[in-house]
Tab-separated table of C-alpha atoms in Angstrom:
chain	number	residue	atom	x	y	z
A	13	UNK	CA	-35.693	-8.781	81.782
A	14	UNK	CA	-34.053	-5.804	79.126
A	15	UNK	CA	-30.315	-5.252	80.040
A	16	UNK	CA	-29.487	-2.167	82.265
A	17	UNK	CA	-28.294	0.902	80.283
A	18	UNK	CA	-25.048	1.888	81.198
A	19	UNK	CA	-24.753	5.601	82.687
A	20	UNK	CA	-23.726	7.975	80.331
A	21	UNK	CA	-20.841	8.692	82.904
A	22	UNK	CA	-19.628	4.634	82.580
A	23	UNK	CA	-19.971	4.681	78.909
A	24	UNK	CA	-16.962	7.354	78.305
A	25	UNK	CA	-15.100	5.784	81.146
A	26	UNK	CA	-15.695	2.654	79.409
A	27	UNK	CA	-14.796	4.973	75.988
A	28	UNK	CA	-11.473	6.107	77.485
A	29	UNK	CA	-10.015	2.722	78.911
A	30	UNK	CA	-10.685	1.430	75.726
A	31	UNK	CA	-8.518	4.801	73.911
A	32	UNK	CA	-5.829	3.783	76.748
A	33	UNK	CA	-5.961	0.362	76.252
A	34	UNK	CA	-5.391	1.242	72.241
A	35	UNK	CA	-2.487	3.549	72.634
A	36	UNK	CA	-1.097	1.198	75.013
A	37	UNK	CA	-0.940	-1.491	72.679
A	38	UNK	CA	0.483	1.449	70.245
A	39	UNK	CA	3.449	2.603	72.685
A	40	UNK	CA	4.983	-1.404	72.645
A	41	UNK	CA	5.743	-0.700	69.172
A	42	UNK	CA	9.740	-0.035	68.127
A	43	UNK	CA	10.513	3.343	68.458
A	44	UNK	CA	11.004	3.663	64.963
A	45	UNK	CA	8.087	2.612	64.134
A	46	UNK	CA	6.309	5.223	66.420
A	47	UNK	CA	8.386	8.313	65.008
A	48	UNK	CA	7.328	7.131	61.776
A	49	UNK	CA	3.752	7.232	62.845
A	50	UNK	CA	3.954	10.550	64.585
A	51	UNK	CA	5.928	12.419	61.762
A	52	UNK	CA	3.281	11.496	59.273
A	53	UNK	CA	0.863	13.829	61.464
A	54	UNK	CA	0.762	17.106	61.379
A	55	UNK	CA	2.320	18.764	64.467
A	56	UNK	CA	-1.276	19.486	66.710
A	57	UNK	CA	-2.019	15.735	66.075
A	58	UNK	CA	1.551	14.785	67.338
A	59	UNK	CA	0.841	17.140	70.081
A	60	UNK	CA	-2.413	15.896	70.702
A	61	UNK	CA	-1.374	12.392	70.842
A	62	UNK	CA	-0.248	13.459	74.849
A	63	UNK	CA	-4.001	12.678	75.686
A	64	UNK	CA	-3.792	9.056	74.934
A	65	UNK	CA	-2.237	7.959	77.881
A	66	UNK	CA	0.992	8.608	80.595
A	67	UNK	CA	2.854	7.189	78.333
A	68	UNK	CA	2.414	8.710	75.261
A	69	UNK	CA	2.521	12.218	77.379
A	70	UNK	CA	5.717	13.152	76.276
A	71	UNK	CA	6.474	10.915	73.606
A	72	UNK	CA	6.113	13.216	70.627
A	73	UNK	CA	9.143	15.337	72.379
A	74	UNK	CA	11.436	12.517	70.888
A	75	UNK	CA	10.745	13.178	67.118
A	76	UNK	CA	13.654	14.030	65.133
A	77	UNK	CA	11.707	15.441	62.640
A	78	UNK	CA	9.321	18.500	62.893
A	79	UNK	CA	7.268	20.131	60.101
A	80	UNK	CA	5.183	23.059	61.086
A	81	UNK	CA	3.161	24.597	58.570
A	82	UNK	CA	0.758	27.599	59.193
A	83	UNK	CA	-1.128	28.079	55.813
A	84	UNK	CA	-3.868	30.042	57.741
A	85	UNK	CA	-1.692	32.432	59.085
A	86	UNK	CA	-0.881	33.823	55.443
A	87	UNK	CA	2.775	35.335	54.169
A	88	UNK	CA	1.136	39.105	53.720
A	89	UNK	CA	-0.650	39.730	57.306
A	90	UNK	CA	2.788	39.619	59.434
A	91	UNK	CA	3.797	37.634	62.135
A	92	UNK	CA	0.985	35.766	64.090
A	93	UNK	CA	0.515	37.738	66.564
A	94	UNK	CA	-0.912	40.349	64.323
A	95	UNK	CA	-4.271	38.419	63.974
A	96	UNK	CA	-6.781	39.754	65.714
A	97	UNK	CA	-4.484	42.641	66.782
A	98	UNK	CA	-3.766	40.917	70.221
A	99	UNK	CA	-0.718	38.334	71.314
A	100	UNK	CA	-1.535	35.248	71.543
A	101	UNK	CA	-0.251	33.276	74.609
A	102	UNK	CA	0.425	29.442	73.384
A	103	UNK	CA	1.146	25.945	75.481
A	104	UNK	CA	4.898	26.354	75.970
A	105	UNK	CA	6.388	23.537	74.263
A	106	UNK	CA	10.418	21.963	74.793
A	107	UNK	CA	12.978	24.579	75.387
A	108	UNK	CA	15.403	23.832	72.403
A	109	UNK	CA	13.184	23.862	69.206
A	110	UNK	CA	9.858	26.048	70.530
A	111	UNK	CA	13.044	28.700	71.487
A	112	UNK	CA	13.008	28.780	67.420
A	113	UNK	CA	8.736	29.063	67.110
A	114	UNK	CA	7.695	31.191	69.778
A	115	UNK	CA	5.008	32.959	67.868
A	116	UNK	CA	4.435	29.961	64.945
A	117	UNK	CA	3.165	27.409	67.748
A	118	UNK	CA	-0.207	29.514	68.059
A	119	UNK	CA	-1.944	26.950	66.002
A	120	UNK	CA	-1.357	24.401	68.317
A	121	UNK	CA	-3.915	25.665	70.821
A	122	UNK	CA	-6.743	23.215	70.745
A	123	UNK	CA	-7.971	20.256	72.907
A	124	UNK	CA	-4.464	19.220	74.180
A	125	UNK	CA	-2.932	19.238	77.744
A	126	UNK	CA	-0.427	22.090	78.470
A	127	UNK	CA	2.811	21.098	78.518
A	128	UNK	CA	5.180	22.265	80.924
A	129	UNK	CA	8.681	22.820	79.184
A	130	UNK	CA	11.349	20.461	79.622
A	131	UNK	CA	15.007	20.557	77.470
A	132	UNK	CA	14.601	18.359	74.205
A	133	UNK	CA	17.467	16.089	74.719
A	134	UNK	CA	20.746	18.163	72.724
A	135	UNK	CA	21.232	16.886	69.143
A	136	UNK	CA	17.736	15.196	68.951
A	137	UNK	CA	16.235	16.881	66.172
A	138	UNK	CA	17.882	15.719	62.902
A	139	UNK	CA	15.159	17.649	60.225
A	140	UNK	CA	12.999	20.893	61.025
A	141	UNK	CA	10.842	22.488	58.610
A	142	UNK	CA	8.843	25.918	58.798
A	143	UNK	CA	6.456	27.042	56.502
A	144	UNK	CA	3.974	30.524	56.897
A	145	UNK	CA	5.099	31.602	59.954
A	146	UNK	CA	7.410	34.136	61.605
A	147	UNK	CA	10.673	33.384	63.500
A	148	UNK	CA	11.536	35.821	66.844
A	149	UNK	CA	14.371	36.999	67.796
A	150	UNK	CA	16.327	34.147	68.985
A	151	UNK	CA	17.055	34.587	72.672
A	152	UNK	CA	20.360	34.743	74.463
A	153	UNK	CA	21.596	31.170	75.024
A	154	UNK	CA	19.850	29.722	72.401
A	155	UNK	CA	20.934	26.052	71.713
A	156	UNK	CA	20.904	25.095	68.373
A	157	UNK	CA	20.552	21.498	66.781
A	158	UNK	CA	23.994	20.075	66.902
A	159	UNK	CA	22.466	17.119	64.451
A	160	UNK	CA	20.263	18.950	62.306
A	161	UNK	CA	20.675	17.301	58.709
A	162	UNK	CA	17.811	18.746	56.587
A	163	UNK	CA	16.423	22.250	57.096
A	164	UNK	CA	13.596	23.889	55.489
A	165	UNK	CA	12.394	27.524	55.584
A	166	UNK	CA	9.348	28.464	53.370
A	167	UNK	CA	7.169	31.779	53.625
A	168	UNK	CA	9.304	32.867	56.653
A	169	UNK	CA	9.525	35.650	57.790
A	170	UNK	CA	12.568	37.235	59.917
A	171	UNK	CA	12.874	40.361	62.147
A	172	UNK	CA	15.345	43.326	61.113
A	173	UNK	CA	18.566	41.714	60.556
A	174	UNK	CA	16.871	38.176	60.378
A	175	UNK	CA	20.388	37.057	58.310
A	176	UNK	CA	22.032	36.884	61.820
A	177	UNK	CA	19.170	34.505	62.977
A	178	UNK	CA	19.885	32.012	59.891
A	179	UNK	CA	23.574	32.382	60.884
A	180	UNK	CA	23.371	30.859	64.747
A	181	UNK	CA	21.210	28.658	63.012
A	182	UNK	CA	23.146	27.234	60.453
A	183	UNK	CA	26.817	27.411	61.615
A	184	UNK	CA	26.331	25.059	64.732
A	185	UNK	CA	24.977	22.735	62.306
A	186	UNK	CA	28.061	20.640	61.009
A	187	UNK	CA	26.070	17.707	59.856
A	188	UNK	CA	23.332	19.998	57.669
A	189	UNK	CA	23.645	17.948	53.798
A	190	UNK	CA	19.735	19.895	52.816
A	191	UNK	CA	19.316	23.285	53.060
A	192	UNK	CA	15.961	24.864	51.445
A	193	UNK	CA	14.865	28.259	51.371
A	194	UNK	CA	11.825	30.002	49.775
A	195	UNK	CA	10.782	33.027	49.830
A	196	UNK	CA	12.284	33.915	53.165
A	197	UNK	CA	11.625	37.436	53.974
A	198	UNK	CA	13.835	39.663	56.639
A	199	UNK	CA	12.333	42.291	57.724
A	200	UNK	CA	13.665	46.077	57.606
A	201	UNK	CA	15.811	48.872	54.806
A	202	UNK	CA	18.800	47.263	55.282
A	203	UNK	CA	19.612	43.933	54.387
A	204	UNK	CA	23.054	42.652	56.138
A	205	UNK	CA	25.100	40.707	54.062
A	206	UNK	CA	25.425	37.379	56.354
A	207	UNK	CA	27.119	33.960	55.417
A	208	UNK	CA	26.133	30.095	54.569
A	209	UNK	CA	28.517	28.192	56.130
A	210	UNK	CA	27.766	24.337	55.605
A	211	UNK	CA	31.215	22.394	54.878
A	212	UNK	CA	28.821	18.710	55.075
A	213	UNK	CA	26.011	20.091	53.150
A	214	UNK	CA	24.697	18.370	49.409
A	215	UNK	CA	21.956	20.080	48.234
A	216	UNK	CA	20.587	23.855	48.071
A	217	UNK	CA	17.419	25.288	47.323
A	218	UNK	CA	17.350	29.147	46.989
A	219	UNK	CA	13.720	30.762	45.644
A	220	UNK	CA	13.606	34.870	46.206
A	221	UNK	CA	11.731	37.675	44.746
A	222	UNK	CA	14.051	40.225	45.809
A	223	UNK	CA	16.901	42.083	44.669
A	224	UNK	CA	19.114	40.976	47.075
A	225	UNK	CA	18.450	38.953	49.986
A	226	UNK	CA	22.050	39.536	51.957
A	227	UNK	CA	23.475	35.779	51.304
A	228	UNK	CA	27.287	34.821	50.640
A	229	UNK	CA	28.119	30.751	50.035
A	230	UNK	CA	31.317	29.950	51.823
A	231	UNK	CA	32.933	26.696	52.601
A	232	UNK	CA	30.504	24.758	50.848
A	233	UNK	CA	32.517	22.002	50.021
A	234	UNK	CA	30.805	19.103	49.576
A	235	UNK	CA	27.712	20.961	47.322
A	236	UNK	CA	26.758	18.602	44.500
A	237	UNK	CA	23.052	20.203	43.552
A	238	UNK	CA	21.861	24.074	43.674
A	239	UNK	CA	18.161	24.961	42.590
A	240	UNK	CA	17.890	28.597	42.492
A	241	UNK	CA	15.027	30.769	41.449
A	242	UNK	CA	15.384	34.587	41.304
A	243	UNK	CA	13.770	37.575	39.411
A	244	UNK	CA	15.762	40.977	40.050
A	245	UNK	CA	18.358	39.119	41.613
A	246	UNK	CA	19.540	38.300	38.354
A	247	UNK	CA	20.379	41.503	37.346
A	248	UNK	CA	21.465	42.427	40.850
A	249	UNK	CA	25.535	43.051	40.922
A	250	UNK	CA	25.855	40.261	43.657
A	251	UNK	CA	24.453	37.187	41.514
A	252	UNK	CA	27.891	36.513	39.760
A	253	UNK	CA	28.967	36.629	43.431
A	254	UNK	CA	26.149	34.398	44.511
A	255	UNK	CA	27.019	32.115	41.667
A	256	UNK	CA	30.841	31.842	42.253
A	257	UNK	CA	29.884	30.067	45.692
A	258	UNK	CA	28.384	27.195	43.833
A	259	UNK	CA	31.296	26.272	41.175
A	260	UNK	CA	31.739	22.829	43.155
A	261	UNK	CA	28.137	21.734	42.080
A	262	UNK	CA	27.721	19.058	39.514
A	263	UNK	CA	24.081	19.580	39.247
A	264	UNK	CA	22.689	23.000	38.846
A	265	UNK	CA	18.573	24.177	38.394
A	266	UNK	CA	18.427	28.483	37.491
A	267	UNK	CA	14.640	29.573	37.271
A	268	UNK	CA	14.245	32.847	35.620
A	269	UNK	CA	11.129	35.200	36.604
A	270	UNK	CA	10.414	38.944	34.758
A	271	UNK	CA	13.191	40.723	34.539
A	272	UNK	CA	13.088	44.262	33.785
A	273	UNK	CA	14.281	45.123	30.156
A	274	UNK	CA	15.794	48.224	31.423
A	275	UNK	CA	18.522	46.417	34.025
A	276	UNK	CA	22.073	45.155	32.907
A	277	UNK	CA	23.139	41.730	32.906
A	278	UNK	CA	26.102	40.915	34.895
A	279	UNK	CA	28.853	38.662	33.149
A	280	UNK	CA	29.278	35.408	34.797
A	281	UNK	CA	33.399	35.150	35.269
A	282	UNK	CA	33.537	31.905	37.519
A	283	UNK	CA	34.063	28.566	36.246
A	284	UNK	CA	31.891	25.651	36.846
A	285	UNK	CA	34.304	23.012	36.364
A	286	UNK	CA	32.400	19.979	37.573
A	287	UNK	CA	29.064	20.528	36.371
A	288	UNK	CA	27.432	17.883	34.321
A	289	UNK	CA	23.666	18.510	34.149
A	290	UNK	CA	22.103	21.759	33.648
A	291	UNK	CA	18.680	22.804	34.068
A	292	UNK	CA	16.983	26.160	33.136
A	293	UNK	CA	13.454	27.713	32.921
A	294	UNK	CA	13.838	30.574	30.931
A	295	UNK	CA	11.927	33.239	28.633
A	296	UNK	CA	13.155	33.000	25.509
A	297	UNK	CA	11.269	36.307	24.159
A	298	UNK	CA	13.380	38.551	26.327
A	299	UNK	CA	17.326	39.358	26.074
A	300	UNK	CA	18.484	38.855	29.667
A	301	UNK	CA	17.380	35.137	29.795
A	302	UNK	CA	19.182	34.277	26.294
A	303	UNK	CA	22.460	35.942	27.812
A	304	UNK	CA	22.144	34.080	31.150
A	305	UNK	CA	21.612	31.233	29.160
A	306	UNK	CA	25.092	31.717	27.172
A	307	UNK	CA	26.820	33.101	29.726
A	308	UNK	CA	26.279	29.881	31.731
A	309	UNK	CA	26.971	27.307	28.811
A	310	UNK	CA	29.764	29.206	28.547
A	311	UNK	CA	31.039	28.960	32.043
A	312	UNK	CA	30.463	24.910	32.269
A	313	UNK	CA	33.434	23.581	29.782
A	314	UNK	CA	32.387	19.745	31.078
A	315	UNK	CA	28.739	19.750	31.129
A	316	UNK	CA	27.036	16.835	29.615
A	317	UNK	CA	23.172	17.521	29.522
A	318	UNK	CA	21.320	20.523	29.444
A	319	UNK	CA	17.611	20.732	29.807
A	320	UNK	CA	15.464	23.843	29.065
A	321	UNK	CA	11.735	24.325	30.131
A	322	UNK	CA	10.779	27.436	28.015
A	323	UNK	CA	8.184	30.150	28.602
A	324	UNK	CA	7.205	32.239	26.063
A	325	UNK	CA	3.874	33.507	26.643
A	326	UNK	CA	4.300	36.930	25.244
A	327	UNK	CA	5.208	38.887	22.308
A	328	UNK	CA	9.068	38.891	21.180
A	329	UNK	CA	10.801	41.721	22.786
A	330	UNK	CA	14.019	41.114	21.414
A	331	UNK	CA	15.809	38.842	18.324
A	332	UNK	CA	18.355	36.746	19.266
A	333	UNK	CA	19.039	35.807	15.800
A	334	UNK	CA	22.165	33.513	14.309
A	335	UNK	CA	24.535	36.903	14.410
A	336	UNK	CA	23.713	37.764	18.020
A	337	UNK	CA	24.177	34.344	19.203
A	338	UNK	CA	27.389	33.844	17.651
A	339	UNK	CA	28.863	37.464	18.646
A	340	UNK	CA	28.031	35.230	22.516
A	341	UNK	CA	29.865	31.907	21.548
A	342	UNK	CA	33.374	31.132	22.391
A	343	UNK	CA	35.946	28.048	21.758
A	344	UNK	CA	35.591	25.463	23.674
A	345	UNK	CA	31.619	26.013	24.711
A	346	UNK	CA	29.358	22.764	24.681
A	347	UNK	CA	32.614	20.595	23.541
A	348	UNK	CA	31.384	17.873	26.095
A	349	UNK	CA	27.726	18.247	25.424
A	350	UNK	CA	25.803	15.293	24.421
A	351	UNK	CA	22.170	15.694	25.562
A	352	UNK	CA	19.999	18.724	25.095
A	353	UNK	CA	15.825	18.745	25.888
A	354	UNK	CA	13.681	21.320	25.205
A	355	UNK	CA	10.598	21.574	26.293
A	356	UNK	CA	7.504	24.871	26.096
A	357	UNK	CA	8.724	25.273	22.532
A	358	UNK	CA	6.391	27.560	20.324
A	359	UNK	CA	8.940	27.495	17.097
A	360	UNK	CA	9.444	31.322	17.704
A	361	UNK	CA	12.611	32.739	15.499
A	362	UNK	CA	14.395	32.722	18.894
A	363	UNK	CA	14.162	29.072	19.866
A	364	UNK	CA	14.705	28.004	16.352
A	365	UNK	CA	18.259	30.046	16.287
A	366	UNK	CA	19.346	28.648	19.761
A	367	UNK	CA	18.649	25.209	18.438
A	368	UNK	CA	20.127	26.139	15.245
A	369	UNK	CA	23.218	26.743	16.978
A	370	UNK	CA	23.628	24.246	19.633
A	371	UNK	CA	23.144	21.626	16.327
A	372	UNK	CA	26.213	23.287	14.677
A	373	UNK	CA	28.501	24.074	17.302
A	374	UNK	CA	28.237	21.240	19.827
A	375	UNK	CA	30.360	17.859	17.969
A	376	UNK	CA	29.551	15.943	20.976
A	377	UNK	CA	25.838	15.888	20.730
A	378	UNK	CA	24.189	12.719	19.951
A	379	UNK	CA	20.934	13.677	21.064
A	380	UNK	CA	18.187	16.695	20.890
A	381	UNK	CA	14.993	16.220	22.650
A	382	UNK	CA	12.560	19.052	21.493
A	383	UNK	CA	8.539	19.020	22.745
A	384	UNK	CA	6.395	22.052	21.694
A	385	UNK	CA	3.719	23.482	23.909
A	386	UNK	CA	0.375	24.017	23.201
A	387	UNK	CA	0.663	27.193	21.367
A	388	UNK	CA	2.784	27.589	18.214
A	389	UNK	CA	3.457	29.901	15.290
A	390	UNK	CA	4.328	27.341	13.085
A	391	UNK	CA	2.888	23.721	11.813
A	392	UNK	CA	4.933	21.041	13.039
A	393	UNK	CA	5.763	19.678	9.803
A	394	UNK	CA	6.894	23.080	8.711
A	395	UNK	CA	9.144	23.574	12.006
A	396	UNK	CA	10.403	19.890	11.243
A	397	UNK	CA	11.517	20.616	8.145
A	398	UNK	CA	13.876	23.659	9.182
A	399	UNK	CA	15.053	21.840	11.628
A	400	UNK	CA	16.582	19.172	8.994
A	401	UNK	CA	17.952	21.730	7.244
A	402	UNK	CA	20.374	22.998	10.075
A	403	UNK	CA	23.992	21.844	9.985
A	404	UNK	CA	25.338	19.542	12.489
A	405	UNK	CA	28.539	19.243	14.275
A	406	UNK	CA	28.205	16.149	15.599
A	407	UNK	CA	27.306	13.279	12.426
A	408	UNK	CA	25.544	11.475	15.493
A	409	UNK	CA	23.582	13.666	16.510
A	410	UNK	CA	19.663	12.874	16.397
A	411	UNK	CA	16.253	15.079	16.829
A	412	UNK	CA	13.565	13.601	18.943
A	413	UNK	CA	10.135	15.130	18.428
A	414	UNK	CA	7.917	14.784	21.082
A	415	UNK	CA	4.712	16.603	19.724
């Protein structure tokens, strides 16, 4: 006699004890080992993972770690509750950190229960990262994260004096060593100067296309690394400002993006003291990027190691050549300097005259690291040559050619 078939109603009963009986033997794991499952899921899977069984319900509420990213939403249609020209209502999710994403959590609608909101447990969340979304206004009473460590804010957007937001942020963060933002736009004519105030934190990443996003570095005491990126910014009158909050760094990453021939340079007057490796992507075709260049060599009197990704992908707007440089120089620049790579090199007159100089001024240098890019003016042999011609400072100094 053929075995009964099972009801279509007993096989997902069957189907879910068995999902149960999984997660189950999931939720005896370490803690640990469960936050490092759940953080390696995107935030609706975490969410999601409240199905599984009573006691998962709530268990993604203990992360300390959160990383919401929106990509759908995109950075040029506004906040989300611009799509589809209605507000969108979402699950409410725990009072402390959803306080922070009231209008990002829309993508966690789905095939989740709704979760009533209870308090995340003060000082919890330890990392919290944001990326295409919009932050509210922050309401009154907001608690912030008391043991926040890392923060990270990319394609965010901010209401009308959004600095403000940042600050309540920020401040009430003692224990904050990573602080990242990119392309962080505030909304509104008027941007409010407002302050980064992290005495614990280690590392900053900066990354703006406008000419001045508001920010002043104080009390940043124990700052060891700052990548920055800026275009205008760099020409703005607060960037030697901006920069003079960073003198404690001993690593320090500039990106340079078009800067308009017609602005001024500002002179760099601080003095980076304790910097030992710099890093720059710059245009060498222009004049601004060859001054910031200078102005920054000349503002580090112990750095060690300097590394320069180049980009010259137009025609040569300006000649930096062996007189302009030197009119730049000053005693004591590059007297520690032992290590120099350049890399995106097209043998243009420019590059050839800043390595023409670093090889006679710097008496420290024992090694220059040069690596063309795909498009040159000149053979290699031909640029080889010249470059054995150049006088050195430094009788142990050495040229690497990586072609």
């Amino acid at each position: 006699m053929p075995p009964r078939r099972l009801s279509a109603k007993r096989r997902r009963c069957r189907a879910t004890e068995a999902a149960a009986a999984e997660a189950d033997a999931l939720i005896s794991l370490p803690p640990d080992v469960l936050d490092n499952i759940l953080t390696r899921v995107s935030i609706r899977d975490a969410v999601r993972t409240s199905a599984l069984s009573r006691a998962w319900r709530r268990r993604w509420e203990a992360l300390s770690s959160l990383d919401l990213n929106f990509p759908s939403l995109g950075y040029d249609k506004g906040p989300p509750e611009a799509l589809g020209g209605r507000r969108l209502h979402p699950p409410p999710l725990p009072r402390q950190c959803p306080a922070l994403l009231r209008e990002s959590r829309q993508c966690l609608r789905g095939p989740h229960p709704r979760l009533a909101p209870r308090p995340l447990p003060p000082g919890r969340l330890t990392s919290l990262t944001l990326s295409s979304c919009a932050i509210p206004l922050l309401p009154l009473g907001f608690v912030a994260f008391p043991e926040l460590r890392r923060l990270t804010l990319v394609y965010v957007q901010l209401q009308e004096y959004g600095g403000y937001q940042l600050e309540e942020i920020i401040d009430p963060s003692p224990l904050l060593e990573y602080l990242s933002l990119i392309s962080v736009l505030i909304r509104g004519d008027y941007i409010r100067k407002w302050v980064i105030r992290a005495p614990n934190l280690r590392r900053l990443v900066a990354c703006s296309d406008y000419d001045d996003d508001g920010w002043i570095l104080k009390k940043l005491t124990s700052l060891r690394c700052a990548e920055i990126a800026f275009t205008v910014f760099l020409v703005h009158r607060n960037f030697a400002k901006f920069l003079s909050g960073l003198v404690q760094v001993t690593e320090l990453s500039v990106a340079t993006g078009y800067i308009p021939s017609s602005a001024k340079m500002p002179e760099i007057l601080c003095t980076f003291d304790n910097l030992k490796s710099l890093m720059l992507e710059v245009h060498f075709y222009k004049q601004h990027p060859i001054m910031l260049t200078l102005y920054l060599l000349k503002s580090a009197p112990n750095l060690e190691e300097l590394k320069l990704k180049i980009y010259d992908e137009e025609e040569l707007e300006f000649e930096a050549n062996g007189e302009f440089l030197n009119a730049l120089w000053a005693d004591g620049m590059c007297a520690n300097l032992q290590v120099v790579q350049m890399s995106g090199i097209h043998w243009l007159p420019n590059e050839m005259s800043f390595i023409e100089l670093i090889l006679s001024k710097a008496r420290r240098l024992h090694t220059l690291s040069i690596s063309h890019s795909e498009e040159i003016v000149m053979s290699n042999e031909d640029a080889l040559n010249e470059l054995l011609r150049y006088r050195r400072a430094s009788t142990e100094a050495q040229i690497l050619f990586k072609g």
